[in-house]
Short mmCIF file of C-alpha atoms and ligand atoms in Angstrom, two decimals:
data_model
loop_
_atom_site.label_atom_id
_atom_site.label_comp_id
_atom_site.label_asym_id
_atom_site.label_seq_id
_atom_site.Cartn_x
_atom_site.Cartn_y
_atom_site.Cartn_z
CA MET A 1 31.09 -122.92 -187.99
CA LEU A 2 30.92 -121.00 -190.96
CA VAL A 3 28.01 -118.67 -191.69
CA PRO A 4 25.27 -119.74 -193.96
CA PHE A 5 25.63 -118.11 -197.79
CA GLU A 6 23.05 -117.85 -199.72
CA VAL A 7 22.56 -116.45 -203.84
CA TYR A 8 20.27 -114.42 -205.75
CA VAL A 9 19.88 -113.67 -209.04
CA HIS A 10 17.30 -110.87 -210.18
CA VAL A 11 15.90 -111.25 -213.74
CA PRO A 12 15.32 -107.86 -214.40
CA PHE A 13 12.41 -108.79 -216.95
CA CYS A 14 8.86 -109.23 -217.70
CA ALA A 15 6.63 -109.72 -220.43
CA ARG A 16 4.90 -106.24 -219.44
CA ARG A 17 4.63 -104.25 -216.20
CA CYS A 18 1.55 -104.76 -213.67
CA GLY A 19 0.01 -101.09 -212.49
CA TYR A 20 1.02 -101.70 -208.90
CA CYS A 21 4.71 -102.91 -209.34
CA ASP A 22 7.84 -100.74 -208.55
CA PHE A 23 10.56 -103.69 -208.78
CA ASN A 24 13.53 -102.90 -210.85
CA THR A 25 12.19 -104.77 -214.16
CA TYR A 26 12.10 -103.70 -217.74
CA VAL A 27 9.96 -105.12 -220.79
CA ALA A 28 12.72 -105.93 -223.50
CA GLY A 29 13.30 -108.34 -226.25
CA PRO A 30 14.88 -111.90 -226.40
CA GLU A 31 18.28 -110.28 -227.45
CA ARG A 32 18.67 -108.50 -224.08
CA HIS A 33 17.53 -111.59 -222.15
CA ALA A 34 20.50 -113.64 -223.80
CA ALA A 35 22.72 -110.93 -223.46
CA PHE A 36 21.55 -110.68 -219.97
CA VAL A 37 22.37 -114.37 -218.88
CA ALA A 38 26.14 -113.97 -220.23
CA HIS A 39 26.51 -110.66 -218.52
CA ALA A 40 25.28 -112.15 -215.35
CA ILE A 41 27.36 -115.38 -215.22
CA ALA A 42 30.38 -112.69 -215.99
CA GLU A 43 29.63 -111.06 -212.93
CA MET A 44 29.25 -114.49 -210.76
CA GLU A 45 33.40 -114.98 -211.94
CA LEU A 46 34.29 -111.50 -210.86
CA ALA A 47 32.45 -112.62 -207.35
CA ALA A 48 34.17 -115.85 -207.11
CA ALA A 49 37.61 -114.57 -207.77
CA GLU A 50 37.13 -112.03 -204.60
CA LEU A 51 35.75 -114.10 -202.69
CA GLU A 52 38.46 -116.93 -203.58
CA GLY A 53 40.57 -117.89 -200.18
CA THR A 54 38.18 -116.41 -197.99
CA PRO A 55 36.30 -119.55 -195.89
CA ARG A 56 32.55 -119.75 -196.88
CA ALA A 57 30.09 -122.07 -197.16
CA SER A 58 28.48 -123.38 -200.55
CA ALA A 59 25.12 -122.03 -200.95
CA GLN A 60 22.32 -123.55 -199.18
CA SER A 61 19.99 -121.87 -201.29
CA VAL A 62 19.73 -120.02 -204.38
CA PHE A 63 16.92 -117.93 -205.46
CA PHE A 64 15.92 -116.66 -209.11
CA GLY A 65 13.48 -113.50 -208.52
CA GLY A 66 12.91 -110.52 -210.69
CA GLY A 67 11.10 -109.46 -212.62
CA THR A 68 10.30 -112.85 -213.98
CA PRO A 69 13.09 -115.27 -214.46
CA THR A 70 10.82 -117.61 -216.43
CA ILE A 71 10.56 -114.95 -219.01
CA LEU A 72 13.85 -116.52 -220.09
CA PRO A 73 13.98 -119.80 -222.01
CA VAL A 74 14.18 -122.62 -219.31
CA GLU A 75 17.97 -123.33 -220.99
CA GLY A 76 18.94 -119.65 -219.71
CA LEU A 77 17.87 -120.94 -216.27
CA VAL A 78 19.64 -123.67 -215.92
CA GLU A 79 22.99 -121.98 -217.55
CA LEU A 80 22.77 -119.68 -214.80
CA LEU A 81 22.40 -122.21 -212.16
CA GLU A 82 25.15 -124.34 -213.44
CA ALA A 83 27.19 -120.94 -213.56
CA VAL A 84 26.28 -120.35 -209.53
CA ARG A 85 27.27 -124.31 -208.84
CA ARG A 86 30.36 -123.66 -210.75
CA THR A 87 31.58 -119.96 -209.33
CA PHE A 88 29.64 -120.24 -205.61
CA GLY A 89 28.99 -123.70 -205.02
CA VAL A 90 25.63 -125.23 -204.19
CA ALA A 91 25.27 -127.18 -200.97
CA PRO A 92 24.23 -130.73 -201.38
CA GLY A 93 20.29 -130.87 -200.90
CA GLY A 94 20.26 -126.63 -201.70
CA GLU A 95 16.96 -125.40 -202.40
CA VAL A 96 16.91 -123.83 -205.77
CA SER A 97 13.70 -121.80 -206.29
CA ALA A 98 12.38 -119.68 -209.25
CA GLU A 99 9.37 -117.07 -209.29
CA ALA A 100 7.20 -117.15 -212.35
CA ASN A 101 4.53 -115.94 -213.55
CA PRO A 102 1.67 -118.39 -214.46
CA ASP A 103 1.57 -117.30 -217.93
CA SER A 104 5.65 -117.83 -218.49
CA VAL A 105 5.89 -121.62 -218.18
CA ASP A 106 3.95 -125.00 -219.11
CA ALA A 107 4.38 -128.69 -217.94
CA ALA A 108 7.80 -129.05 -220.46
CA TYR A 109 9.62 -125.67 -218.95
CA LEU A 110 8.56 -126.97 -215.23
CA GLU A 111 10.35 -130.50 -216.07
CA GLY A 112 13.36 -128.96 -217.57
CA LEU A 113 13.34 -126.73 -214.33
CA ALA A 114 13.43 -129.95 -212.11
CA ALA A 115 15.88 -131.86 -214.05
CA ALA A 116 18.36 -129.08 -213.85
CA GLY A 117 18.43 -129.52 -210.22
CA PHE A 118 15.56 -126.40 -209.21
CA THR A 119 13.68 -127.63 -206.06
CA ARG A 120 10.60 -124.82 -205.75
CA VAL A 121 8.58 -122.62 -207.85
CA SER A 122 7.14 -119.63 -206.50
CA PHE A 123 3.89 -118.62 -208.89
CA GLY A 124 2.39 -115.30 -209.02
CA MET A 125 -1.10 -115.70 -208.34
CA GLN A 126 -1.91 -112.29 -206.16
CA SER A 127 -5.91 -113.48 -206.55
CA ALA A 128 -8.29 -115.68 -207.64
CA VAL A 129 -10.91 -113.19 -208.66
CA PRO A 130 -10.87 -112.11 -212.19
CA TRP A 131 -11.49 -108.37 -211.87
CA VAL A 132 -9.39 -107.95 -208.92
CA LEU A 133 -6.67 -109.17 -211.47
CA ALA A 134 -7.64 -106.95 -214.07
CA ALA A 135 -7.50 -104.34 -211.57
CA LEU A 136 -3.69 -105.51 -210.92
CA ASP A 137 -2.96 -105.46 -214.74
CA ARG A 138 -2.32 -109.08 -214.24
CA SER A 139 -2.22 -111.15 -218.07
CA HIS A 140 -2.82 -114.78 -216.42
CA ASP A 141 -5.69 -116.82 -216.80
CA PRO A 142 -6.81 -117.90 -213.06
CA ALA A 143 -8.06 -120.81 -214.72
CA ARG A 144 -4.49 -122.27 -215.43
CA LEU A 145 -3.12 -122.24 -212.10
CA PRO A 146 -4.83 -125.79 -210.65
CA ASP A 147 -2.99 -127.50 -213.67
CA LEU A 148 0.39 -125.75 -213.82
CA VAL A 149 0.22 -126.62 -209.63
CA ALA A 150 -0.32 -130.06 -210.39
CA ASP A 151 2.46 -129.97 -213.17
CA ALA A 152 4.98 -128.63 -210.94
CA ARG A 153 4.29 -131.22 -208.14
CA GLY A 154 4.43 -133.76 -210.59
CA ALA A 155 7.56 -132.49 -211.75
CA GLY A 156 9.20 -133.10 -208.08
CA LEU A 157 9.23 -129.20 -207.44
CA ASP A 158 7.99 -127.61 -203.97
CA VAL A 159 4.90 -125.26 -204.99
CA SER A 160 4.23 -121.41 -203.62
CA VAL A 161 1.92 -118.94 -204.66
CA ASP A 162 1.97 -115.57 -203.73
CA LEU A 163 -1.00 -113.45 -203.21
CA ILE A 164 -1.51 -109.33 -202.84
CA TYR A 165 -4.56 -108.61 -200.78
CA GLY A 166 -5.79 -104.72 -200.74
CA THR A 167 -6.23 -104.17 -204.29
CA PRO A 168 -8.58 -101.02 -204.47
CA GLY A 169 -12.40 -102.38 -204.60
CA GLU A 170 -11.57 -106.18 -202.89
CA THR A 171 -14.09 -106.75 -200.47
CA LEU A 172 -13.41 -109.35 -197.85
CA THR A 173 -15.21 -112.20 -199.70
CA ASP A 174 -13.28 -111.65 -202.81
CA TRP A 175 -10.15 -112.01 -200.33
CA GLU A 176 -11.42 -114.97 -198.91
CA ALA A 177 -11.87 -116.62 -202.35
CA SER A 178 -8.25 -115.74 -203.16
CA VAL A 179 -7.05 -117.47 -200.02
CA ARG A 180 -9.89 -120.49 -200.38
CA ALA A 181 -8.47 -120.91 -203.93
CA ALA A 182 -4.76 -120.88 -202.75
CA LEU A 183 -5.68 -123.65 -200.39
CA ASP A 184 -7.94 -125.53 -202.61
CA LEU A 185 -4.46 -125.71 -204.86
CA GLY A 186 -3.00 -127.84 -202.19
CA VAL A 187 0.31 -125.90 -202.42
CA ASP A 188 2.57 -125.87 -199.32
CA HIS A 189 3.51 -122.54 -198.65
CA VAL A 190 2.16 -118.82 -199.62
CA SER A 191 3.21 -115.28 -198.97
CA ALA A 192 0.62 -112.75 -198.72
CA TYR A 193 1.79 -109.09 -199.04
CA ALA A 194 -0.41 -105.87 -198.27
CA LEU A 195 -0.75 -104.19 -201.42
CA SER A 196 2.02 -101.30 -200.90
CA LEU A 197 0.86 -98.29 -203.11
CA GLU A 198 4.68 -97.39 -204.48
CA GLU A 199 4.68 -93.82 -205.53
CA HIS A 200 5.44 -93.82 -209.18
CA THR A 201 3.37 -96.66 -210.18
CA PRO A 202 0.25 -96.33 -212.55
CA MET A 203 -2.03 -97.76 -209.53
CA ALA A 204 -0.68 -95.03 -207.30
CA ARG A 205 -1.65 -92.37 -209.83
CA ARG A 206 -5.15 -93.71 -210.17
CA ILE A 207 -5.65 -93.44 -206.73
CA ARG A 208 -4.26 -90.15 -206.38
CA GLN A 209 -6.57 -89.10 -209.63
CA GLY A 210 -9.93 -90.15 -207.96
CA LEU A 211 -10.23 -92.52 -210.23
CA LEU A 212 -9.76 -95.88 -207.92
CA ALA A 213 -10.82 -96.23 -204.23
CA PRO A 214 -7.72 -95.52 -201.88
CA VAL A 215 -6.37 -98.52 -199.59
CA ASP A 216 -8.09 -98.88 -195.97
CA ALA A 217 -5.65 -99.95 -193.19
CA ASP A 218 -8.84 -101.49 -191.33
CA GLU A 219 -9.65 -103.37 -194.03
CA GLN A 220 -6.15 -104.75 -194.81
CA ALA A 221 -5.66 -105.79 -191.14
CA ALA A 222 -9.37 -107.58 -191.33
CA LYS A 223 -7.86 -109.35 -194.47
CA TYR A 224 -4.49 -110.03 -192.57
CA VAL A 225 -6.30 -111.58 -190.18
CA LEU A 226 -8.80 -113.78 -191.90
CA ALA A 227 -5.95 -115.26 -194.37
CA ASP A 228 -3.82 -115.92 -190.98
CA GLU A 229 -6.72 -118.07 -189.23
CA LEU A 230 -7.22 -119.60 -192.95
CA PHE A 231 -3.87 -120.56 -193.35
CA SER A 232 -3.32 -121.85 -190.29
CA SER A 233 -6.39 -123.67 -189.51
CA ALA A 234 -5.38 -125.73 -193.03
CA GLY A 235 -2.10 -126.41 -191.30
CA LEU A 236 0.24 -123.90 -192.73
CA GLY A 237 1.50 -121.66 -189.59
CA TRP A 238 3.09 -118.52 -190.09
CA TYR A 239 6.75 -118.31 -189.64
CA GLU A 240 7.16 -114.94 -190.89
CA ILE A 241 4.80 -111.99 -191.04
CA SER A 242 3.75 -112.40 -195.01
CA ASN A 243 4.65 -116.28 -195.04
CA TRP A 244 2.86 -119.69 -194.08
CA ALA A 245 4.32 -122.91 -194.85
CA ARG A 246 3.58 -126.72 -193.72
CA PRO A 247 6.01 -127.55 -191.21
CA GLY A 248 9.17 -128.31 -193.59
CA HIS A 249 8.21 -126.55 -196.35
CA GLU A 250 9.38 -123.31 -195.12
CA SER A 251 12.05 -121.00 -197.71
CA MET A 252 15.13 -121.69 -196.38
CA HIS A 253 16.24 -118.33 -198.66
CA ASN A 254 14.06 -116.01 -196.94
CA LEU A 255 14.64 -117.68 -193.69
CA GLY A 256 18.36 -117.01 -194.47
CA TYR A 257 17.84 -113.06 -195.16
CA TRP A 258 15.63 -112.60 -191.50
CA THR A 259 18.12 -114.94 -189.80
CA GLY A 260 21.72 -113.76 -190.41
CA ALA A 261 22.68 -115.49 -193.91
CA GLU A 262 25.40 -113.87 -195.86
CA TRP A 263 24.57 -113.56 -199.19
CA TRP A 264 25.45 -112.31 -202.91
CA GLY A 265 22.65 -110.72 -204.96
CA ILE A 266 23.49 -111.02 -209.14
CA GLY A 267 21.94 -108.72 -211.52
CA PRO A 268 21.08 -105.09 -212.04
CA GLY A 269 20.03 -103.59 -208.66
CA ALA A 270 20.55 -106.53 -206.60
CA HIS A 271 22.13 -106.24 -203.17
CA SER A 272 24.62 -108.03 -201.22
CA SER A 273 25.15 -108.51 -197.20
CA LEU A 274 28.91 -110.11 -196.12
CA GLY A 275 29.80 -109.42 -192.52
CA ALA A 276 29.06 -105.88 -191.81
CA ARG A 277 29.29 -105.09 -195.59
CA ARG A 278 26.27 -103.88 -197.62
CA PHE A 279 27.16 -103.43 -201.18
CA TRP A 280 24.43 -102.96 -204.24
CA ASN A 281 24.61 -103.25 -207.76
CA VAL A 282 23.78 -100.55 -210.57
CA LYS A 283 20.16 -100.60 -210.87
CA SER A 284 19.97 -100.12 -214.96
CA PRO A 285 20.25 -103.06 -216.84
CA VAL A 286 21.63 -101.21 -219.56
CA ALA A 287 24.52 -99.31 -217.70
CA TYR A 288 24.83 -103.11 -215.98
CA ALA A 289 25.97 -104.65 -219.24
CA ASP A 290 28.12 -102.01 -220.21
CA ARG A 291 30.35 -102.41 -217.17
CA LEU A 292 30.31 -106.01 -217.19
CA THR A 293 31.01 -106.11 -220.90
CA GLY A 294 33.93 -103.86 -220.01
CA GLY A 295 35.33 -106.49 -217.53
CA ALA A 296 34.01 -104.08 -214.81
CA SER A 297 32.34 -104.60 -211.59
CA PRO A 298 28.53 -103.91 -211.32
CA VAL A 299 28.64 -102.35 -207.82
CA ALA A 300 27.16 -98.79 -207.64
CA GLY A 301 27.72 -98.51 -204.02
CA GLU A 302 28.72 -100.04 -200.29
CA GLU A 303 28.88 -99.19 -196.87
CA THR A 304 29.97 -100.80 -193.64
CA LEU A 305 27.40 -100.83 -190.85
CA ASP A 306 28.80 -100.29 -187.36
CA ASP A 307 27.73 -102.32 -184.39
CA ALA A 308 24.01 -100.17 -183.65
CA ALA A 309 23.00 -100.57 -186.75
CA VAL A 310 23.89 -104.26 -187.06
CA SER A 311 22.05 -104.48 -183.73
CA LEU A 312 19.36 -102.41 -185.25
CA GLU A 313 19.06 -104.78 -188.32
CA ARG A 314 19.17 -107.92 -186.26
CA ILE A 315 15.92 -106.80 -184.37
CA MET A 316 14.30 -105.52 -187.12
CA LEU A 317 14.42 -109.18 -189.24
CA ARG A 318 14.20 -111.37 -186.46
CA SER A 319 11.41 -109.72 -184.99
CA ARG A 320 9.52 -110.57 -187.96
CA THR A 321 9.85 -114.34 -187.53
CA SER A 322 7.84 -117.15 -185.60
CA GLN A 323 11.49 -117.78 -184.24
CA GLY A 324 11.79 -114.55 -182.61
CA LEU A 325 13.79 -112.35 -180.72
CA ASP A 326 16.35 -113.87 -178.32
CA LEU A 327 16.17 -111.72 -175.21
CA ASP A 328 20.13 -111.40 -175.81
CA ASP A 329 19.71 -109.51 -178.94
CA LEU A 330 17.82 -106.15 -177.08
CA SER A 331 19.80 -103.34 -175.18
CA VAL A 332 18.90 -103.01 -171.72
CA GLU A 333 16.64 -100.43 -172.67
CA GLY A 334 15.20 -102.95 -175.19
CA ARG A 335 14.87 -105.56 -172.72
CA ARG A 336 12.50 -103.08 -170.19
CA THR A 337 9.94 -102.28 -173.26
CA VAL A 338 9.13 -106.41 -173.05
CA PRO A 339 6.45 -106.38 -169.94
CA GLY A 340 4.57 -103.32 -171.75
CA LEU A 341 4.82 -105.19 -174.99
CA ILE A 342 3.66 -108.08 -173.66
CA ALA A 343 1.01 -106.49 -171.12
CA ASP A 344 -0.69 -104.89 -174.99
CA GLY A 345 -1.04 -108.39 -176.42
CA LEU A 346 2.04 -107.39 -179.17
CA ALA A 347 4.39 -109.95 -178.14
CA GLN A 348 4.52 -113.06 -176.20
CA GLN A 349 7.11 -115.17 -174.04
CA ARG A 350 9.25 -117.31 -175.88
CA THR A 351 10.00 -120.31 -173.99
CA GLY A 352 13.55 -122.35 -174.20
CA THR A 353 12.76 -125.95 -175.12
CA ALA A 354 15.15 -127.23 -172.45
CA ASN A 355 13.21 -125.78 -169.27
CA ALA A 356 9.87 -124.88 -170.29
CA LYS A 357 10.02 -122.20 -167.82
CA PHE A 358 12.62 -120.34 -168.86
CA VAL A 359 12.18 -117.17 -170.67
CA ASP A 360 15.02 -116.72 -173.67
CA GLY A 361 13.22 -114.83 -176.03
CA ILE A 362 9.83 -113.06 -177.46
CA VAL A 363 7.67 -113.64 -180.81
CA LEU A 364 4.85 -111.27 -181.81
CA THR A 365 1.52 -112.13 -181.84
CA GLN A 366 -0.71 -111.77 -184.36
CA ARG A 367 -1.59 -107.96 -183.31
CA GLY A 368 2.24 -107.51 -182.85
CA ARG A 369 2.30 -108.71 -186.38
CA LEU A 370 -0.25 -106.53 -187.43
CA LEU A 371 1.77 -103.34 -185.61
CA ALA A 372 5.15 -104.57 -186.37
CA ASP A 373 6.97 -101.38 -187.36
CA LEU A 374 5.93 -100.12 -183.63
CA VAL A 375 6.89 -102.90 -181.86
CA THR A 376 10.17 -102.98 -183.98
CA ARG A 377 10.83 -99.25 -183.09
CA THR A 378 10.05 -99.65 -179.75
CA LEU A 379 12.39 -102.95 -179.00
CA ALA A 380 14.99 -100.85 -180.75
CA GLY A 381 14.51 -97.85 -178.32
CA TRP A 382 13.05 -95.34 -181.06
C1 SAM B 401 9.15 -110.89 -208.85
S1 SAM B 401 7.09 -110.48 -208.75
C2 SAM B 401 6.58 -112.74 -208.77
C3 SAM B 401 7.28 -113.14 -209.78
C4 SAM B 401 6.26 -112.87 -211.38
N1 SAM B 401 6.65 -111.50 -211.54
C5 SAM B 401 4.68 -112.32 -210.99
O1 SAM B 401 4.65 -111.40 -210.69
O2 SAM B 401 3.83 -113.11 -211.39
C6 SAM B 401 7.57 -110.68 -207.08
C7 SAM B 401 6.17 -110.67 -205.87
O3 SAM B 401 5.76 -109.37 -205.58
C8 SAM B 401 4.83 -108.78 -205.11
N2 SAM B 401 4.60 -107.59 -205.32
C9 SAM B 401 4.96 -106.72 -206.02
N3 SAM B 401 4.72 -105.44 -206.33
C10 SAM B 401 3.96 -105.65 -204.97
C11 SAM B 401 3.33 -104.03 -204.30
N4 SAM B 401 3.30 -102.85 -204.59
N5 SAM B 401 2.77 -104.69 -203.46
C12 SAM B 401 2.72 -105.95 -202.79
N6 SAM B 401 3.04 -106.96 -203.14
C13 SAM B 401 4.01 -106.76 -204.87
C14 SAM B 401 3.73 -110.31 -206.03
O4 SAM B 401 2.74 -110.48 -205.10
C15 SAM B 401 4.49 -110.48 -206.75
O5 SAM B 401 4.40 -111.86 -206.72
S1 SF4 B 402 4.50 -108.29 -210.13
FE1 SF4 B 402 5.77 -109.48 -211.53
S2 SF4 B 402 4.96 -109.66 -213.79
FE2 SF4 B 402 4.16 -108.01 -212.49
S3 SF4 B 402 5.45 -106.00 -213.11
FE3 SF4 B 402 6.59 -107.06 -211.33
S4 SF4 B 402 7.53 -108.28 -211.27
FE4 SF4 B 402 6.89 -108.24 -213.15
#
């Protein structure tokens, strides 16, 4: 059977940079946006030529991330999707997602996406509390979200929102208001990320200078527990540490990353994974454009993982999901740590469907999800 295959397209532009974000994204004018579309298509053509003759499935999912993909005119995203269809192929019923900053789209834009075959949009909501959004340097008006979500659903798109918890000064009550606001939108999928303080960002600098309160780990944990409980009582179950969905609305693309799909990443800094081979593109959009203008590959580096590294990666990724880990994924030493993790309430047995008494794997408990790094290190025998 062919390994599932996915395509990621990284659009490296934003209208402005948020103070906490360390993603590979830049502020640039419309002429650079248009040139990016042409270069990304050139990269897809090179990739298709390289893959020709190798047995490979069409893409089960395509994900436009960033940056802010929707900073491109809708025609730009449509052209990119058509190029993905032409070069890699998209399986019938394939999932096609775009990330969107809420102030970068309107009803006509969302209809244009749906008409071209996009199936899903993910809005960067982050918070429903105006002062928290201001602390995050967000430019969008939270009051627009209900209409935008209704427009997206009206166009036939599945809708997800991203939330961030742990912004300096955010109280548990603020966070609860954001979680409840996300649920009130009626979305079928939510990603909730703990604020990660990235060293070279303006926010990290303001914390170092004492201008903002440092992030408190215990408070982050309390916010995770609150969100998990409110989401699951509203019918959105966790399927990955930071992702919750109504059954059937899980992101196929994200699940692919965690469960062993192969993927090709298009765009500056994008990473790809084919078998044991990992490769990544030049990070700078200028260097990326230069390479492709000259007909050269934008790949900047690559490595081939040995069996031990493949197995470690599998443990790290699969343990994040509600599908959990097969006991067969673990080494003999790793399997020996399982009873201790279960006794400590960090993992629980996963029972096989054929015979409910047959233990075939383990899944993290809520406490285990809060301490996922520790659990993974233990299972991997570090
Ligand atoms: C590419 S952005 C989504 C689309 C669009 N750029 C936006 O922000 O609205 C992906 C998501 O990553 C998350 N993110 C970015 N930087 C983060 C950080 N330092 N800590 C936690 N989450 C972060 C945000 O929730 C953001 O929505
Ligand atoms: S969070 Fe989104 S909008 Fe803000 S800088 Fe990062 S990618 Fe751009």
